[in-house]
CSV table of C-alpha atoms in Angstrom, one decimal:
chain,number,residue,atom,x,y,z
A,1061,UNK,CA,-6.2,40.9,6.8
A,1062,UNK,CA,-7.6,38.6,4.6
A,1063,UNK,CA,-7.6,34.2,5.6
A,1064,UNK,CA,-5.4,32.7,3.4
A,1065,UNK,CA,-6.5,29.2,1.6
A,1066,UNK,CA,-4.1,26.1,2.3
A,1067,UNK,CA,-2.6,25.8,-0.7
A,1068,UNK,CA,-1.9,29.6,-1.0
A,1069,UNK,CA,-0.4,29.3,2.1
A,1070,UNK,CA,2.0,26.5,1.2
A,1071,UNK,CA,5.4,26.7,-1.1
A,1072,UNK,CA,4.8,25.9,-5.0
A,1073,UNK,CA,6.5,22.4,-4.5
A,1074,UNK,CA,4.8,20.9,-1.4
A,1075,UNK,CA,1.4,22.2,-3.2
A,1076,UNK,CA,1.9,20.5,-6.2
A,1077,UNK,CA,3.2,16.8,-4.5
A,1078,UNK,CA,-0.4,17.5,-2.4
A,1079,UNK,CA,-2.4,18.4,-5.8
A,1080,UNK,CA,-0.4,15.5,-7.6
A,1081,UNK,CA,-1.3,13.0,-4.1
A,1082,UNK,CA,-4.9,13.5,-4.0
A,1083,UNK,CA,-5.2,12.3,-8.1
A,1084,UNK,CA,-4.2,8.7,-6.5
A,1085,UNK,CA,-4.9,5.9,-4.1
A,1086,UNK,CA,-1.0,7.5,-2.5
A,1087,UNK,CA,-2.0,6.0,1.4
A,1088,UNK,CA,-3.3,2.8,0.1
A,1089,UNK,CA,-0.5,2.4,-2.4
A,1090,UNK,CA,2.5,2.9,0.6
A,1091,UNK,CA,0.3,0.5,2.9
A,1092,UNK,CA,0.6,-2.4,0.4
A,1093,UNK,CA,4.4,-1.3,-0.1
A,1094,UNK,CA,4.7,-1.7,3.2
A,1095,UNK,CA,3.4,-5.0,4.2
A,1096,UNK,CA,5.1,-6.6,1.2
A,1097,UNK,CA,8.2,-4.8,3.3
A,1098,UNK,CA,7.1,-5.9,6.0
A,1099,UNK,CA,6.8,-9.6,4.9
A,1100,UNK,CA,10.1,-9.8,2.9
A,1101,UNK,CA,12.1,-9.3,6.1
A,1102,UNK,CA,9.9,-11.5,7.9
A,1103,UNK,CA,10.4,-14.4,5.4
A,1104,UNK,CA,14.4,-13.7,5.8
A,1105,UNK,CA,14.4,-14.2,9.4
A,1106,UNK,CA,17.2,-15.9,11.1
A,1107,UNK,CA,17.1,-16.3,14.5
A,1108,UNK,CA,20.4,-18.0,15.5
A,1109,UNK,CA,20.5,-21.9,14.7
A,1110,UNK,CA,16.9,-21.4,13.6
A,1111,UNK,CA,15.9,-19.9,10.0
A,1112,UNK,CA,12.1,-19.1,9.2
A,1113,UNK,CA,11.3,-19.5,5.8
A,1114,UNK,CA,8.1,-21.1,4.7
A,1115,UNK,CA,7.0,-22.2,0.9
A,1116,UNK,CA,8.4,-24.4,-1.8
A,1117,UNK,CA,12.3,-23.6,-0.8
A,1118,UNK,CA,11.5,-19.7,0.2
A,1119,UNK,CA,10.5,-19.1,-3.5
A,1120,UNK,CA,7.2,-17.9,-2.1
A,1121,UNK,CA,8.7,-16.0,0.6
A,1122,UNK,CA,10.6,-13.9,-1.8
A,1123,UNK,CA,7.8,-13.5,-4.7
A,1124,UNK,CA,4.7,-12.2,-2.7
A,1125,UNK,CA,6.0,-9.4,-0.7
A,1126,UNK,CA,8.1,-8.5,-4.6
A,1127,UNK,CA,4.4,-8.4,-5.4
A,1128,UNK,CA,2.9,-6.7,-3.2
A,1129,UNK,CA,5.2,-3.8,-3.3
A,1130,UNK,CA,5.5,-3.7,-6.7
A,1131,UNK,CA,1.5,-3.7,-7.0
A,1132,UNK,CA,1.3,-0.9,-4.4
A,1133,UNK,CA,3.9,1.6,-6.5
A,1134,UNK,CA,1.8,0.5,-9.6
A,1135,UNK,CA,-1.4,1.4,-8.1
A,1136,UNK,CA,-0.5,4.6,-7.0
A,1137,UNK,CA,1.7,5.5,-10.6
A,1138,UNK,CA,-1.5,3.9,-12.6
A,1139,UNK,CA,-4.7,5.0,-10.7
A,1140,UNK,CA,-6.7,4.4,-13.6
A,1141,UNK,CA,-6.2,0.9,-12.6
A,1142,UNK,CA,-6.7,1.0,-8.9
A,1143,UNK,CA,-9.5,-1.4,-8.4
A,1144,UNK,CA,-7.7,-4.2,-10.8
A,1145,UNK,CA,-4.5,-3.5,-8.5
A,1146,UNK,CA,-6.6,-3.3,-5.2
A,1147,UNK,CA,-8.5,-6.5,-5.5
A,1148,UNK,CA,-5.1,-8.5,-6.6
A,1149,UNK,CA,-3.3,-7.0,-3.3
A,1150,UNK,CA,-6.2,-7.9,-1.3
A,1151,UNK,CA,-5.6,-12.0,-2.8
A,1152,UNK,CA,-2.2,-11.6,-2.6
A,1153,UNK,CA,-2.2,-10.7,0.8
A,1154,UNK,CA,-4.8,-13.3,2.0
A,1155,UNK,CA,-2.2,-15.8,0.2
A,1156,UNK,CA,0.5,-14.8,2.2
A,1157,UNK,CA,-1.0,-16.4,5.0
A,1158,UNK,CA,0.0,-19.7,3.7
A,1159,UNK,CA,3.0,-18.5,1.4
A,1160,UNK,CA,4.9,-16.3,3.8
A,1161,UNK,CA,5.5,-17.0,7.5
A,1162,UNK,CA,1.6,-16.4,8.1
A,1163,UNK,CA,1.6,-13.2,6.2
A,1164,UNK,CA,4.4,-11.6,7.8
A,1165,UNK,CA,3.6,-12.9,11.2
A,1166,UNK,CA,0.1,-11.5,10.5
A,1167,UNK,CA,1.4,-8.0,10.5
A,1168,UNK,CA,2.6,-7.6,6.7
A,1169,UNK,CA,-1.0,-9.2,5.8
A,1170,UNK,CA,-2.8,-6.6,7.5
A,1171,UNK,CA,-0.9,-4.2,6.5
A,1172,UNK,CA,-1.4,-5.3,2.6
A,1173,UNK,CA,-4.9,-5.9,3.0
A,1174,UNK,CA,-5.8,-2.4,4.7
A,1175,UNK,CA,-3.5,-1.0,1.8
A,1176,UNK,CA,-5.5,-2.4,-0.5
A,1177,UNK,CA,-9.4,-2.2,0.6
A,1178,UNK,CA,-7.9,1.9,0.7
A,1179,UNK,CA,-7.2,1.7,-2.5
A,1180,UNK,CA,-10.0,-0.3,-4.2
A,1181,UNK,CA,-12.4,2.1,-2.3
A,1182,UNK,CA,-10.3,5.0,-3.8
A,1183,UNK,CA,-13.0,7.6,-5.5
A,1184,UNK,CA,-10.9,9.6,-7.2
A,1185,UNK,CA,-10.2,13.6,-7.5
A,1186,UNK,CA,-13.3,14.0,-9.1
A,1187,UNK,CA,-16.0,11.9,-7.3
A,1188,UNK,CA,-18.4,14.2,-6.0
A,1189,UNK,CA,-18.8,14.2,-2.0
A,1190,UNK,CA,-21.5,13.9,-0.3
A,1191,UNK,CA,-22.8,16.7,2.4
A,1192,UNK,CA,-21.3,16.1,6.0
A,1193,UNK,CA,-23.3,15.8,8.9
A,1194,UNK,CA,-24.0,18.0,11.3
């Protein structure tokens, strides 16, 4: 009986969304996504009488995690671009410590700036690898 590659073993459509994932910075890209998420509903906090909402009148607390997602669905739709995309979600997130809650209470800023290290250190489908070590 002869072995069987991965992607001969997998359906035509869950082959191709794997094919069409590795030609992108797809993890790094949903990180950032994530901790802009992540900060928007920390900057719309309301617990009880008492509202969390830091910046010039929330403005901020709206704009950066707007940013942040929209620069993670860029870099992963545009990966030509990824280190331009990676290095403004890394200052972005290291901004929101001041702009939003202290990044998402911390969380949504290390979730953005994992996100985008990922995808500024992205290689690319056809960077060759080097030998592993045995």
């Amino acid at each position: 009986m002869p072995v069987q590659s991965r992607s001969e073993a997998m359906p035509g459509q869950a082959a191709a969304f794997r094919d069409w994932r590795r030609g992108r910075p797809f993890v790094g890209g949903l990180l950032a996504a994530f901790g802009g998420v992540e900060m928007f509903f920390s900057g719309q906090l309301d617990l009880g009488h008492l509202h969390i909402q830091l910046g010039i009148e929330g403005l901020q607390a709206t704009v950066i995690p707007i940013a942040l997602v929209l620069l993670g669905i860029l870099s992963i739709t545009m990966p030509a671009h990824h280190v331009f995309y990676g290095i403004l979600t890394l200052v972005v997130a290291i901004y929101s410590l001041v702009g939003v809650n202290m990044g998402g209470f911390i969380i949504g800023m290390l979730l953005a700036g994992a996100g985008g290290v990922l995808v500024v250190a992205w290689m690319g489908p056809g960077a060759k690898r080097g030998k592993r070590a045995e």
